[in-house]
Amino acid sequence: MFKIKRVLKNTVIHLRTSFKFALLLIIGIAMISFLVFVVYKPMYSVTLNGEFLGYTSDKSELQSKISEYTKSGDSQTVAFVEIDTLPEYKMCLLKKGLTANDSEILSKVVSTGTPYYKYYAILENGVEKCWVSTYEESEGIISQLKEKNSSNKDNVSYVVKYDTQLAELTNTETAVASLYTAPVVNKKVPTTTSTGKNTITYTNSSLGLASIQQPISGRITSRFGVNSRIRSSAHTGLDIANASGTPILPIAPGTVTYSGRKGSYGLMVIISHGKNDKGQKIESYYAHCSRLNVSVGDRVDTNSIIGFVGSTGNSTGPHLHLEIRINGKATNPQNYLYH
């Protein structure tokens, strides 16, 4: 009985000693934890391909930002970013004076990726002509070309592009201006009126254009360079007589630069044919018309009716006054037509 009491007593003493030790240990751990909590804070060191990038306090948030960037980039034109290697994280304790540098880490990580840019290519007949950044701009370009009745409106389209190189972007206004092509004027001749077109087309190496044609057929009533009582100077063109109302065709394709009344010329059309193969500016004048059929800016071809024979301005009867000018200087149309 005495032995049992002694064993129990020793056990109680041992338990009390163990409890005190455990309590002291807990208190010690608590104090150390408190000191650590006050002085240090848990952080994650971040490395990429073995290179130390910095520290983050929330690796989930940082990884979320990286993932978001890879999906959408950081601008309107970056569609997504391919990143081959993601960063590695390791738990550590740092003094509270040190701060996380998430933005710097994010910048370093995404700089290793390959951005894919999203933009829209505007096509003409399937060929890329210019590039814009948004769907709305693409639709706006197509819409404006249709509103302006551009001759290529049915051949212009757009496609979305994803590329590692961003194309040189433009704005809607510039794109429309570069794509717009004035409609070719090709108005029908009234069935009661003869076209008066001479079916002979002259290949014209001396004028430097691919080919030219007579604007009307008829009888020459006044030649280039002659003087007359009704003129104050030598004749700068060629007069071809024909019935009033005879349709007038251009000598070659070009762009109308003048259409209206002009002093002694009466109703007149001026057409620019651009530069010939010698680099010379070629223009043609059609004067004394009874009425005009084109406006400034119209594109005309050899089937376009630009006006009708008349006798407006300084004229003694219905005829066409035709001038051909090279670099602004009148030259004899008979060098090229009405041989």
PDB file of N, CA, C and O in Angstrom, residues 273-319:
ATOM      1  N   HIS A 273      -5.539  64.468-117.315  1.00  0.00           N
ATOM      2  CA  HIS A 273      -5.213  63.076-117.638  1.00  0.00           C
ATOM      3  C   HIS A 273      -3.949  62.614-116.918  1.00  0.00           C
ATOM      4  O   HIS A 273      -3.369  61.582-117.263  1.00  0.00           O
ATOM      5  N   GLY A 274      -3.544  63.367-115.904  1.00  0.00           N
ATOM      6  CA  GLY A 274      -2.344  63.003-115.152  1.00  0.00           C
ATOM      7  C   GLY A 274      -1.089  63.304-115.955  1.00  0.00           C
ATOM      8  O   GLY A 274      -1.082  64.165-116.841  1.00  0.00           O
ATOM      9  N   LYS A 275      -0.037  62.587-115.678  1.00  0.00           N
ATOM     10  CA  LYS A 275       1.231  62.783-116.382  1.00  0.00           C
ATOM     11  C   LYS A 275       1.439  61.681-117.409  1.00  0.00           C
ATOM     12  O   LYS A 275       1.082  60.522-117.192  1.00  0.00           O
ATOM     13  N   ASN A 276       2.031  62.071-118.540  1.00  0.00           N
ATOM     14  CA  ASN A 276       2.313  61.072-119.575  1.00  0.00           C
ATOM     15  C   ASN A 276       3.629  60.369-119.264  1.00  0.00           C
ATOM     16  O   ASN A 276       4.250  60.572-118.214  1.00  0.00           O
ATOM     17  N   ASP A 277       4.058  59.521-120.198  1.00  0.00           N
ATOM     18  CA  ASP A 277       5.272  58.740-119.951  1.00  0.00           C
ATOM     19  C   ASP A 277       6.538  59.579-119.951  1.00  0.00           C
ATOM     20  O   ASP A 277       7.619  59.077-119.648  1.00  0.00           O
ATOM     21  N   LYS A 278       6.400  60.875-120.263  1.00  0.00           N
ATOM     22  CA  LYS A 278       7.543  61.785-120.206  1.00  0.00           C
ATOM     23  C   LYS A 278       7.506  62.657-118.947  1.00  0.00           C
ATOM     24  O   LYS A 278       8.345  63.540-118.783  1.00  0.00           O
ATOM     25  N   GLY A 279       6.498  62.408-118.099  1.00  0.00           N
ATOM     26  CA  GLY A 279       6.370  63.193-116.875  1.00  0.00           C
ATOM     27  C   GLY A 279       5.694  64.525-117.082  1.00  0.00           C
ATOM     28  O   GLY A 279       5.728  65.382-116.207  1.00  0.00           O
ATOM     29  N   GLN A 280       5.049  64.717-118.240  1.00  0.00           N
ATOM     30  CA  GLN A 280       4.374  65.982-118.542  1.00  0.00           C
ATOM     31  C   GLN A 280       2.903  65.908-118.131  1.00  0.00           C
ATOM     32  O   GLN A 280       2.254  64.874-118.311  1.00  0.00           O
ATOM     33  N   LYS A 281       2.384  67.008-117.613  1.00  0.00           N
ATOM     34  CA  LYS A 281       0.985  67.073-117.218  1.00  0.00           C
ATOM     35  C   LYS A 281       0.122  67.318-118.455  1.00  0.00           C
ATOM     36  O   LYS A 281       0.336  68.297-119.190  1.00  0.00           O
ATOM     37  N   ILE A 282      -0.864  66.454-118.677  1.00  0.00           N
ATOM     38  CA  ILE A 282      -1.719  66.549-119.854  1.00  0.00           C
ATOM     39  C   ILE A 282      -3.131  66.931-119.419  1.00  0.00           C
ATOM     40  O   ILE A 282      -3.719  66.302-118.537  1.00  0.00           O
ATOM     41  N   GLU A 283      -3.695  67.983-120.065  1.00  0.00           N
ATOM     42  CA  GLU A 283      -5.061  68.420-119.818  1.00  0.00           C
ATOM     43  C   GLU A 283      -5.778  68.613-121.152  1.00  0.00           C
ATOM     44  O   GLU A 283      -5.154  68.887-122.179  1.00  0.00           O
ATOM     45  N   SER A 284      -7.109  68.477-121.112  1.00  0.00           N
ATOM     46  CA  SER A 284      -7.917  68.764-122.300  1.00  0.00           C
ATOM     47  C   SER A 284      -9.079  69.664-121.907  1.00  0.00           C
ATOM     48  O   SER A 284      -9.642  69.531-120.816  1.00  0.00           O
ATOM     49  N   TYR A 285      -9.412  70.610-122.829  1.00  0.00           N
ATOM     50  CA  TYR A 285     -10.472  71.595-122.612  1.00  0.00           C
ATOM     51  C   TYR A 285     -11.583  71.346-123.641  1.00  0.00           C
ATOM     52  O   TYR A 285     -11.307  71.092-124.811  1.00  0.00           O
ATOM     53  N   TYR A 286     -12.860  71.479-123.194  1.00  0.00           N
ATOM     54  CA  TYR A 286     -14.014  71.290-124.078  1.00  0.00           C
ATOM     55  C   TYR A 286     -14.956  72.470-123.839  1.00  0.00           C
ATOM     56  O   TYR A 286     -15.602  72.546-122.777  1.00  0.00           O
ATOM     57  N   ALA A 287     -15.043  73.389-124.796  1.00  0.00           N
ATOM     58  CA  ALA A 287     -15.744  74.661-124.572  1.00  0.00           C
ATOM     59  C   ALA A 287     -16.946  74.830-125.495  1.00  0.00           C
ATOM     60  O   ALA A 287     -17.119  74.105-126.466  1.00  0.00           O
ATOM     61  N   HIS A 288     -17.776  75.858-125.153  1.00  0.00           N
ATOM     62  CA  HIS A 288     -18.984  76.262-125.881  1.00  0.00           C
ATOM     63  C   HIS A 288     -20.097  75.225-125.792  1.00  0.00           C
ATOM     64  O   HIS A 288     -20.959  75.155-126.674  1.00  0.00           O
ATOM     65  N   CYS A 289     -20.094  74.390-124.744  1.00  0.00           N
ATOM     66  CA  CYS A 289     -21.107  73.340-124.607  1.00  0.00           C
ATOM     67  C   CYS A 289     -22.503  73.942-124.371  1.00  0.00           C
ATOM     68  O   CYS A 289     -22.643  75.023-123.783  1.00  0.00           O
ATOM     69  N   SER A 290     -23.529  73.213-124.815  1.00  0.00           N
ATOM     70  CA  SER A 290     -24.902  73.638-124.546  1.00  0.00           C
ATOM     71  C   SER A 290     -25.288  73.296-123.111  1.00  0.00           C
ATOM     72  O   SER A 290     -26.028  74.032-122.455  1.00  0.00           O
ATOM     73  N   ARG A 291     -24.791  72.188-122.618  1.00  0.00           N
ATOM     74  CA  ARG A 291     -24.958  71.809-121.214  1.00  0.00           C
ATOM     75  C   ARG A 291     -23.853  70.822-120.847  1.00  0.00           C
ATOM     76  O   ARG A 291     -23.251  70.188-121.717  1.00  0.00           O
ATOM     77  N   LEU A 292     -23.631  70.715-119.516  1.00  0.00           N
ATOM     78  CA  LEU A 292     -22.554  69.868-119.010  1.00  0.00           C
ATOM     79  C   LEU A 292     -23.132  68.638-118.319  1.00  0.00           C
ATOM     80  O   LEU A 292     -24.259  68.676-117.797  1.00  0.00           O
ATOM     81  N   ASN A 293     -22.366  67.578-118.286  1.00  0.00           N
ATOM     82  CA  ASN A 293     -22.866  66.315-117.764  1.00  0.00           C
ATOM     83  C   ASN A 293     -21.984  65.745-116.646  1.00  0.00           C
ATOM     84  O   ASN A 293     -22.199  64.618-116.203  1.00  0.00           O
ATOM     85  N   VAL A 294     -20.990  66.518-116.190  1.00  0.00           N
ATOM     86  CA  VAL A 294     -20.075  66.041-115.162  1.00  0.00           C
ATOM     87  C   VAL A 294     -19.828  67.139-114.139  1.00  0.00           C
ATOM     88  O   VAL A 294     -20.116  68.312-114.391  1.00  0.00           O
ATOM     89  N   SER A 295     -19.260  66.737-113.013  1.00  0.00           N
ATOM     90  CA  SER A 295     -18.920  67.676-111.948  1.00  0.00           C
ATOM     91  C   SER A 295     -17.446  67.530-111.593  1.00  0.00           C
ATOM     92  O   SER A 295     -16.817  66.507-111.895  1.00  0.00           O
ATOM     93  N   VAL A 296     -16.905  68.550-110.927  1.00  0.00           N
ATOM     94  CA  VAL A 296     -15.507  68.513-110.501  1.00  0.00           C
ATOM     95  C   VAL A 296     -15.284  67.305-109.585  1.00  0.00           C
ATOM     96  O   VAL A 296     -16.074  67.041-108.682  1.00  0.00           O
ATOM     97  N   GLY A 297     -14.223  66.578-109.841  1.00  0.00           N
ATOM     98  CA  GLY A 297     -13.897  65.399-109.051  1.00  0.00           C
ATOM     99  C   GLY A 297     -14.341  64.100-109.680  1.00  0.00           C
ATOM    100  O   GLY A 297     -13.896  63.020-109.271  1.00  0.00           O
ATOM    101  N   ASP A 298     -15.217  64.167-110.687  1.00  0.00           N
ATOM    102  CA  ASP A 298     -15.675  62.942-111.346  1.00  0.00           C
ATOM    103  C   ASP A 298     -14.529  62.287-112.102  1.00  0.00           C
ATOM    104  O   ASP A 298     -13.714  62.970-112.749  1.00  0.00           O
ATOM    105  N   ARG A 299     -14.491  60.966-112.029  1.00  0.00           N
ATOM    106  CA  ARG A 299     -13.567  60.184-112.854  1.00  0.00           C
ATOM    107  C   ARG A 299     -14.295  59.784-114.122  1.00  0.00           C
ATOM    108  O   ARG A 299     -15.432  59.312-114.077  1.00  0.00           O
ATOM    109  N   VAL A 300     -13.677  60.008-115.270  1.00  0.00           N
ATOM    110  CA  VAL A 300     -14.314  59.699-116.547  1.00  0.00           C
ATOM    111  C   VAL A 300     -13.449  58.737-117.348  1.00  0.00           C
ATOM    112  O   VAL A 300     -12.221  58.701-117.202  1.00  0.00           O
ATOM    113  N   ASP A 301     -14.101  57.929-118.172  1.00  0.00           N
ATOM    114  CA  ASP A 301     -13.369  57.082-119.108  1.00  0.00           C
ATOM    115  C   ASP A 301     -13.767  57.454-120.521  1.00  0.00           C
ATOM    116  O   ASP A 301     -14.488  58.441-120.736  1.00  0.00           O
ATOM    117  N   THR A 302     -13.355  56.691-121.511  1.00  0.00           N
ATOM    118  CA  THR A 302     -13.584  57.071-122.911  1.00  0.00           C
ATOM    119  C   THR A 302     -15.029  56.869-123.346  1.00  0.00           C
ATOM    120  O   THR A 302     -15.395  57.275-124.448  1.00  0.00           O
ATOM    121  N   ASN A 303     -15.871  56.280-122.494  1.00  0.00           N
ATOM    122  CA  ASN A 303     -17.298  56.128-122.805  1.00  0.00           C
ATOM    123  C   ASN A 303     -18.165  57.129-122.044  1.00  0.00           C
ATOM    124  O   ASN A 303     -19.384  57.120-122.188  1.00  0.00           O
ATOM    125  N   SER A 304     -17.553  57.987-121.249  1.00  0.00           N
ATOM    126  CA  SER A 304     -18.303  58.942-120.432  1.00  0.00           C
ATOM    127  C   SER A 304     -18.709  60.149-121.260  1.00  0.00           C
ATOM    128  O   SER A 304     -17.875  60.748-121.960  1.00  0.00           O
ATOM    129  N   ILE A 305     -19.965  60.519-121.168  1.00  0.00           N
ATOM    130  CA  ILE A 305     -20.437  61.737-121.832  1.00  0.00           C
ATOM    131  C   ILE A 305     -20.221  62.893-120.876  1.00  0.00           C
ATOM    132  O   ILE A 305     -20.794  62.933-119.786  1.00  0.00           O
ATOM    133  N   ILE A 306     -19.371  63.829-121.251  1.00  0.00           N
ATOM    134  CA  ILE A 306     -19.020  64.924-120.352  1.00  0.00           C
ATOM    135  C   ILE A 306     -19.850  66.191-120.607  1.00  0.00           C
ATOM    136  O   ILE A 306     -19.914  67.068-119.767  1.00  0.00           O
ATOM    137  N   GLY A 307     -20.468  66.288-121.785  1.00  0.00           N
ATOM    138  CA  GLY A 307     -21.281  67.445-122.134  1.00  0.00           C
ATOM    139  C   GLY A 307     -21.840  67.293-123.536  1.00  0.00           C
ATOM    140  O   GLY A 307     -21.696  66.228-124.163  1.00  0.00           O
ATOM    141  N   PHE A 308     -22.450  68.383-124.024  1.00  0.00           N
ATOM    142  CA  PHE A 308     -23.096  68.341-125.329  1.00  0.00           C
ATOM    143  C   PHE A 308     -22.723  69.589-126.127  1.00  0.00           C
ATOM    144  O   PHE A 308     -22.576  70.684-125.568  1.00  0.00           O
ATOM    145  N   VAL A 309     -22.553  69.400-127.424  1.00  0.00           N
ATOM    146  CA  VAL A 309     -22.155  70.506-128.310  1.00  0.00           C
ATOM    147  C   VAL A 309     -23.168  71.639-128.216  1.00  0.00           C
ATOM    148  O   VAL A 309     -24.381  71.411-128.146  1.00  0.00           O
ATOM    149  N   GLY A 310     -22.643  72.887-128.192  1.00  0.00           N
ATOM    150  CA  GLY A 310     -23.514  74.053-128.139  1.00  0.00           C
ATOM    151  C   GLY A 310     -22.824  75.259-128.744  1.00  0.00           C
ATOM    152  O   GLY A 310     -21.861  75.126-129.516  1.00  0.00           O
ATOM    153  N   SER A 311     -23.302  76.448-128.331  1.00  0.00           N
ATOM    154  CA  SER A 311     -22.733  77.680-128.875  1.00  0.00           C
ATOM    155  C   SER A 311     -22.695  78.760-127.798  1.00  0.00           C
ATOM    156  O   SER A 311     -22.917  79.943-128.083  1.00  0.00           O
ATOM    157  N   THR A 312     -22.382  78.358-126.563  1.00  0.00           N
ATOM    158  CA  THR A 312     -22.315  79.318-125.469  1.00  0.00           C
ATOM    159  C   THR A 312     -20.983  80.061-125.513  1.00  0.00           C
ATOM    160  O   THR A 312     -20.010  79.595-126.097  1.00  0.00           O
ATOM    161  N   GLY A 313     -20.952  81.222-124.856  1.00  0.00           N
ATOM    162  CA  GLY A 313     -19.729  82.014-124.825  1.00  0.00           C
ATOM    163  C   GLY A 313     -19.507  82.740-126.142  1.00  0.00           C
ATOM    164  O   GLY A 313     -20.452  83.086-126.861  1.00  0.00           O
ATOM    165  N   ASN A 314     -18.250  82.966-126.484  1.00  0.00           N
ATOM    166  CA  ASN A 314     -17.897  83.684-127.714  1.00  0.00           C
ATOM    167  C   ASN A 314     -17.914  82.698-128.884  1.00  0.00           C
ATOM    168  O   ASN A 314     -16.918  82.060-129.203  1.00  0.00           O
ATOM    169  N   SER A 315     -19.079  82.537-129.530  1.00  0.00           N
ATOM    170  CA  SER A 315     -19.256  81.515-130.553  1.00  0.00           C
ATOM    171  C   SER A 315     -20.209  82.016-131.630  1.00  0.00           C
ATOM    172  O   SER A 315     -21.135  82.781-131.342  1.00  0.00           O
ATOM    173  N   THR A 316     -19.993  81.572-132.854  1.00  0.00           N
ATOM    174  CA  THR A 316     -20.853  81.967-133.982  1.00  0.00           C
ATOM    175  C   THR A 316     -21.762  80.831-134.434  1.00  0.00           C
ATOM    176  O   THR A 316     -22.512  80.984-135.394  1.00  0.00           O
ATOM    177  N   GLY A 317     -21.691  79.682-133.785  1.00  0.00           N
ATOM    178  CA  GLY A 317     -22.538  78.553-134.143  1.00  0.00           C
ATOM    179  C   GLY A 317     -22.148  77.331-133.340  1.00  0.00           C
ATOM    180  O   GLY A 317     -21.099  77.304-132.686  1.00  0.00           O
ATOM    181  N   PRO A 318     -22.980  76.292-133.365  1.00  0.00           N
ATOM    182  CA  PRO A 318     -22.701  75.101-132.561  1.00  0.00           C
ATOM    183  C   PRO A 318     -21.416  74.392-132.996  1.00  0.00           C
ATOM    184  O   PRO A 318     -21.278  74.035-134.172  1.00  0.00           O
ATOM    185  N   HIS A 319     -20.516  74.244-132.096  1.00  0.00           N
ATOM    186  CA  HIS A 319     -19.261  73.536-132.365  1.00  0.00           C
ATOM    187  C   HIS A 319     -18.570  73.226-131.026  1.00  0.00           C
ATOM    188  O   HIS A 319     -18.939  73.765-129.991  1.00  0.00           O
TER     189      HIS A 319
END
